[in-house]
Amino acid sequence: MGYVAPFSSAILDEIDRYRTVLESYSERLLPLIRWQSTSSGNVEVLNDTADFYRYFDATPHAEFLYECVKRTIEEDLPQEADYLIRFDAAQAAVMNRVEMPDRLAQNLILFVRQNGGTLAKKRREKEFKALTDDEVTELEMIINDAFDGLD
């Protein structure tokens, strides 16, 4: 079974450079390619273009992709793993303190994180009205401690 790594995030962060790399070759070819629009909004190429793509120098493309793969492996994946470890620890600690369904505990963590470390009043009064003020305070501390130091 294979693994698919999330390289698209690295590419999206460098989308202008990605576009430049792609255009570095294709832009020079455009005057040599005869084409027409189709009724379905696609493009139909009217002349033989196979030789343009058969042995072209893809060094800039490979270098760009290498940088994206490197960033994903060295930065993105370790950060994601760290986040998931912290999230799991926070969920276990929350559920150890207060009994609640997994999904509710997960939502609590997300809501506290999204609101800068506290549970918003609206959420407190709706989804988490069964919790006491002391429980909310303690759960906020548990969640904040679990994610302390995370970028």
C-alpha positions as semicolon CSV with decimal commas, in nm:
position;residue;x (nm);y (nm);z (nm)
1;M;0,000;0,000;0,000
2;G;0,134;0,342;-0,094
3;Y;0,136;0,669;0,094
4;V;0,023;1,002;-0,043
5;A;0,201;1,300;0,107
6;P;0,036;1,644;0,115
7;F;0,270;1,825;-0,125
8;S;-0,009;2,050;-0,246
9;S;0,025;2,268;0,063
10;A;0,388;2,343;-0,019
11;I;0,296;2,410;-0,382
12;L;0,010;2,643;-0,285
13;D;0,240;2,839;-0,055
14;E;0,464;2,899;-0,359
15;I;0,191;2,927;-0,622
16;D;0,347;3,224;-0,804
17;R;0,681;3,046;-0,831
18;Y;0,502;2,728;-0,942
19;R;0,330;2,921;-1,220
20;T;0,661;3,077;-1,324
21;V;0,831;2,736;-1,341
22;L;0,550;2,592;-1,551
23;E;0,548;2,890;-1,784
24;S;0,929;2,890;-1,817
25;Y;0,896;2,623;-2,084
26;S;0,541;2,640;-2,211
27;E;0,543;3,015;-2,276
28;R;0,814;2,977;-2,543
29;L;0,612;2,705;-2,714
30;L;0,281;2,886;-2,741
31;P;0,365;3,065;-3,068
32;L;0,450;2,725;-3,224
33;I;0,127;2,550;-3,128
34;R;-0,185;2,585;-3,340
35;W;-0,501;2,533;-3,140
36;Q;-0,868;2,616;-3,120
37;S;-1,128;2,629;-2,847
38;T;-1,386;2,352;-2,834
39;S;-1,754;2,394;-2,757
40;S;-1,698;2,227;-2,419
41;G;-1,443;2,491;-2,316
42;N;-1,135;2,275;-2,377
43;V;-0,852;2,323;-2,624
44;E;-0,790;2,115;-2,935
45;V;-0,430;2,111;-3,059
46;L;-0,419;2,117;-3,439
47;N;-0,053;2,041;-3,510
48;D;0,189;1,769;-3,396
49;T;0,358;1,882;-3,071
50;A;0,503;1,554;-2,939
51;D;0,862;1,656;-3,017
52;F;0,825;1,968;-2,801
53;Y;0,767;1,759;-2,490
54;R;0,961;1,441;-2,558
55;Y;1,308;1,546;-2,437
56;F;1,270;1,889;-2,282
57;D;1,485;2,008;-1,991
58;A;1,266;1,968;-1,683
59;T;1,541;2,070;-1,438
60;P;1,352;2,374;-1,300
61;H;1,038;2,163;-1,261
62;A;1,226;1,885;-1,081
63;E;1,405;2,134;-0,855
64;F;1,079;2,300;-0,759
65;L;0,914;1,966;-0,687
66;Y;1,218;1,854;-0,486
67;E;1,192;2,164;-0,267
68;C;0,821;2,099;-0,209
69;V;0,885;1,734;-0,118
70;K;1,172;1,833;0,111
71;R;0,961;2,093;0,292
72;T;0,675;1,848;0,330
73;I;0,899;1,577;0,477
74;E;1,114;1,801;0,696
75;E;0,857;2,055;0,815
76;D;0,492;1,988;0,734
77;L;0,471;1,620;0,831
78;P;0,656;1,659;1,164
79;Q;0,437;1,958;1,251
80;E;0,124;1,763;1,162
81;A;0,240;1,465;1,368
82;D;0,315;1,692;1,664
83;Y;-0,030;1,849;1,637
84;L;-0,202;1,508;1,623
85;I;-0,006;1,380;1,924
86;R;-0,103;1,691;2,121
87;F;-0,465;1,666;2,007
88;D;-0,488;1,301;2,114
89;A;-0,329;1,384;2,451
90;A;-0,570;1,672;2,503
91;Q;-0,869;1,456;2,411
92;A;-0,762;1,179;2,649
93;A;-0,707;1,429;2,931
94;V;-1,042;1,602;2,867
95;M;-1,228;1,272;2,866
96;N;-1,040;1,158;3,175
97;R;-1,165;1,467;3,357
98;V;-1,524;1,480;3,221
99;E;-1,720;1,200;3,059
100;M;-1,844;1,299;2,714
101;P;-1,866;1,151;2,364
102;D;-1,546;1,155;2,157
103;R;-1,693;1,396;1,904
104;L;-1,795;1,645;2,172
105;A;-1,447;1,633;2,325
106;Q;-1,293;1,687;1,982
107;N;-1,522;1,983;1,919
108;L;-1,435;2,128;2,259
109;I;-1,066;2,117;2,172
110;L;-1,123;2,277;1,834
111;F;-1,347;2,551;1,977
112;V;-1,103;2,637;2,255
113;R;-0,812;2,645;2,007
114;Q;-1,006;2,860;1,760
115;N;-1,101;3,108;2,031
116;G;-0,751;3,176;2,160
117;G;-0,758;2,933;2,452
118;T;-1,106;2,987;2,594
119;L;-1,446;2,844;2,520
120;A;-1,667;3,110;2,362
121;K;-1,975;3,209;2,562
122;K;-2,206;3,104;2,278
123;R;-2,053;2,755;2,270
124;R;-2,053;2,738;2,648
125;E;-2,426;2,810;2,660
126;K;-2,518;2,569;2,379
127;E;-2,306;2,258;2,322
128;F;-2,142;2,260;2,666
129;K;-2,416;2,384;2,898
130;A;-2,389;2,063;3,105
131;L;-2,039;2,160;3,218
132;T;-1,984;2,363;3,534
133;D;-1,777;2,681;3,529
134;D;-1,498;2,502;3,716
135;E;-1,500;2,216;3,466
136;V;-1,480;2,458;3,172
137;T;-1,188;2,640;3,334
138;E;-1,007;2,314;3,404
139;L;-1,070;2,178;3,053
140;E;-0,943;2,501;2,898
141;M;-0,624;2,464;3,102
142;I;-0,586;2,101;2,995
143;I;-0,624;2,194;2,630
144;N;-0,393;2,495;2,653
145;D;-0,127;2,289;2,831
146;A;-0,146;2,018;2,564
147;F;-0,081;2,272;2,288
148;D;0,168;2,490;2,478
149;G;0,464;2,577;2,257
150;L;0,299;2,470;1,933
151;D;0,364;2,717;1,653
